[in-house]
Short mmCIF file of C-alpha atoms in Angstrom, two decimals:
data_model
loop_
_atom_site.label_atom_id
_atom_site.label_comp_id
_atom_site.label_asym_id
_atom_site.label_seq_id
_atom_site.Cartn_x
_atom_site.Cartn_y
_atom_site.Cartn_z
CA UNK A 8 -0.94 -63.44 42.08
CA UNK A 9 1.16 -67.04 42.64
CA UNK A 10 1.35 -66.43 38.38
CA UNK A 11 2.80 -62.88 38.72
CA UNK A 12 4.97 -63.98 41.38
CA UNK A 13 6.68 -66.71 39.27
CA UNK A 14 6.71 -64.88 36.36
CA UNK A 15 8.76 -61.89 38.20
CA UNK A 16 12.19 -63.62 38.17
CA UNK A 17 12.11 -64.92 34.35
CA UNK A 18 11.33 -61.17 33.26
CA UNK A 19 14.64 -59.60 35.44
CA UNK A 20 16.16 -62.54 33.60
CA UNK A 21 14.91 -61.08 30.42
CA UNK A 22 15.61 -58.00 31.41
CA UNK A 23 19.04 -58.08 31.83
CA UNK A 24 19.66 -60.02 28.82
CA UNK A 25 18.07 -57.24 26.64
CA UNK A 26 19.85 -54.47 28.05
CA UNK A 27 23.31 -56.05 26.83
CA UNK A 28 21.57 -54.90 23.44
CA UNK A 29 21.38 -52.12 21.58
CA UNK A 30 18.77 -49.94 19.30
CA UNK A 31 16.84 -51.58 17.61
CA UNK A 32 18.04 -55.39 18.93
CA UNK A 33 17.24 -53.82 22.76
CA UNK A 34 14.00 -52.37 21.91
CA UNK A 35 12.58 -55.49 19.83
CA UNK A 36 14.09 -57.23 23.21
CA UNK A 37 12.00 -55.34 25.55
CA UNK A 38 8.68 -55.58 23.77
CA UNK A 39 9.15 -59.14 23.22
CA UNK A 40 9.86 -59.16 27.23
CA UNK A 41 6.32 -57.10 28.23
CA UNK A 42 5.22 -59.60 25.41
CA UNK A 43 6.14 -62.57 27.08
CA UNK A 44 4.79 -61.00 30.53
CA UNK A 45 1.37 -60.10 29.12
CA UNK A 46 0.46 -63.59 27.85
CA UNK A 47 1.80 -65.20 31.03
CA UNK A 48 -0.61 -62.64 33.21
CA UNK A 49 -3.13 -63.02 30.45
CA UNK A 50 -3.42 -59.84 30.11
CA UNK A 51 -5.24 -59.73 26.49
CA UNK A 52 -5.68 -56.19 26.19
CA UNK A 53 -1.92 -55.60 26.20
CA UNK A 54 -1.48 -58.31 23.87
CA UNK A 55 -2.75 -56.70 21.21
CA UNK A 56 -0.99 -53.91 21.49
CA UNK A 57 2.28 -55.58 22.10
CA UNK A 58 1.86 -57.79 19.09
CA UNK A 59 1.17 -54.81 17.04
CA UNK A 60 4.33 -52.78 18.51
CA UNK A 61 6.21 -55.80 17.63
CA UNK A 62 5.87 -56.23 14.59
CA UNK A 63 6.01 -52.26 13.36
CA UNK A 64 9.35 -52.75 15.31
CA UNK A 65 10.67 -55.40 13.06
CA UNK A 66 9.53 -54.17 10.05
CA UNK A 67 10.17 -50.28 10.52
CA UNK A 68 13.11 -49.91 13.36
CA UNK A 69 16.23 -47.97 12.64
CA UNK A 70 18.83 -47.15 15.14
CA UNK A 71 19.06 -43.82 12.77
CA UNK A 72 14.99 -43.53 13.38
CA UNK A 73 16.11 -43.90 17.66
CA UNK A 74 18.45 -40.96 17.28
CA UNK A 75 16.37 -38.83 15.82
CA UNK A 76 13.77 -39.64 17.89
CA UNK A 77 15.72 -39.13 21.13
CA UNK A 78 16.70 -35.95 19.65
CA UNK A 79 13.50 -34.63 19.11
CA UNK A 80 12.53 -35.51 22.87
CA UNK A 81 15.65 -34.11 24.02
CA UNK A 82 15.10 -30.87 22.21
CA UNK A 83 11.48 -30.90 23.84
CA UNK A 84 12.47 -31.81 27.28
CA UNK A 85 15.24 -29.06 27.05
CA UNK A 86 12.43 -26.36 26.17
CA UNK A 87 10.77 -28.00 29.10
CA UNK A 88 13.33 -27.22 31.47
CA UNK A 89 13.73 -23.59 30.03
CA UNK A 90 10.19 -22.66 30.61
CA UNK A 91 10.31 -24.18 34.15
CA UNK A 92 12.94 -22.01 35.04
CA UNK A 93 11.05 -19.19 34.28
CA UNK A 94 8.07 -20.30 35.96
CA UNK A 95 10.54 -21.10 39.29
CA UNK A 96 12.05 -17.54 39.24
CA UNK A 97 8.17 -15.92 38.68
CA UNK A 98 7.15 -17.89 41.71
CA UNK A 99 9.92 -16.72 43.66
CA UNK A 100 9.59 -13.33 42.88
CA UNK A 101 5.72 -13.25 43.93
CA UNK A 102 6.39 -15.55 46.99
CA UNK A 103 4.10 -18.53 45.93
CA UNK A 104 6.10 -21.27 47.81
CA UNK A 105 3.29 -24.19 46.79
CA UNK A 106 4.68 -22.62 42.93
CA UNK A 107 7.99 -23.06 43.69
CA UNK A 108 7.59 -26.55 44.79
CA UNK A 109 6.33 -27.67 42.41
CA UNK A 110 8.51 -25.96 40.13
CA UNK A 111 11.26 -27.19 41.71
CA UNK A 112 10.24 -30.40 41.29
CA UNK A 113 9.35 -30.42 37.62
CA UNK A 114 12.46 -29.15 37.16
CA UNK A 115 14.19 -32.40 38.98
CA UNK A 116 12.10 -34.92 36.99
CA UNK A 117 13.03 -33.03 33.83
CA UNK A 118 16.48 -32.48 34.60
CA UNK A 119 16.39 -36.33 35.47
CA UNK A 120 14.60 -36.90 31.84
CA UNK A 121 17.09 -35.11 30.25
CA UNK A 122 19.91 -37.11 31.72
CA UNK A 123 17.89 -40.77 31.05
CA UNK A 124 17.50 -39.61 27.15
CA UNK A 125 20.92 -38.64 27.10
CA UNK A 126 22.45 -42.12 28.16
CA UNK A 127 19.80 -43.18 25.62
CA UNK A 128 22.01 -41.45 22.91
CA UNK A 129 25.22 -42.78 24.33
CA UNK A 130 23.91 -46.30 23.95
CA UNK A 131 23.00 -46.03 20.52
CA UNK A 132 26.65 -44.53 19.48
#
């Protein structure tokens, strides 16, 4: 826990230095950040991963491969919201307020979604 603890402030450190970055530079910057946080924690499980995501990062990343890929989530999370609409106005109509809940709140985290991959996109321009 003490290791956690003391490891905390150097990652908000990190942190903030990555997100001065962009695309490719930021993303590289935030595995090698989880990176840096795993072997402190030794956390070995992650490791592996992280050292894998890494390097297909350095040797594959884009910022034209980001877009699209943002673009493709936004397109999904769109049809997302879309559907839940529906769903939110069936509910209503039949008078299923646990329905509408939780419609409602899909629809929040989507719309919420929607906005995070959007200043995604900005960023990358």
């Amino acid at each position: 826990m003490a290791a956690l603890v003391a490891v905390a402030p150097a990652v908000a450190q990190t942190q903030a230095n990555c997100s001065a970055l962009k695309g490719c530079e930021q993303k590289i910057c935030e595995i090698e950040t989880q990176l840096t946080m795993a072997k402190q924690t030794g956390n070995t499980n992650q490791l592996t991963g992280l050292q894998m995501a890494l390097d297909n990062a350095r040797a594959s990343c884009s910022d034209t491969q980001l877009q699209q890929g943002l673009t493709t989530k936004l397109a999904l999370a769109n049809q997302d919201l879309v559907r839940y609409q529906a769903d939110l106005q069936q509910a209503e109509r039949d008078g299923k307020k646990d329905k509408v809940m939780k419609y409602r709140k899909k629809l929040e985290e989507t719309t919420s979604e929607i906005k995070r991959l959007k200043d995604q996109q900005d960023q990358l321009k």
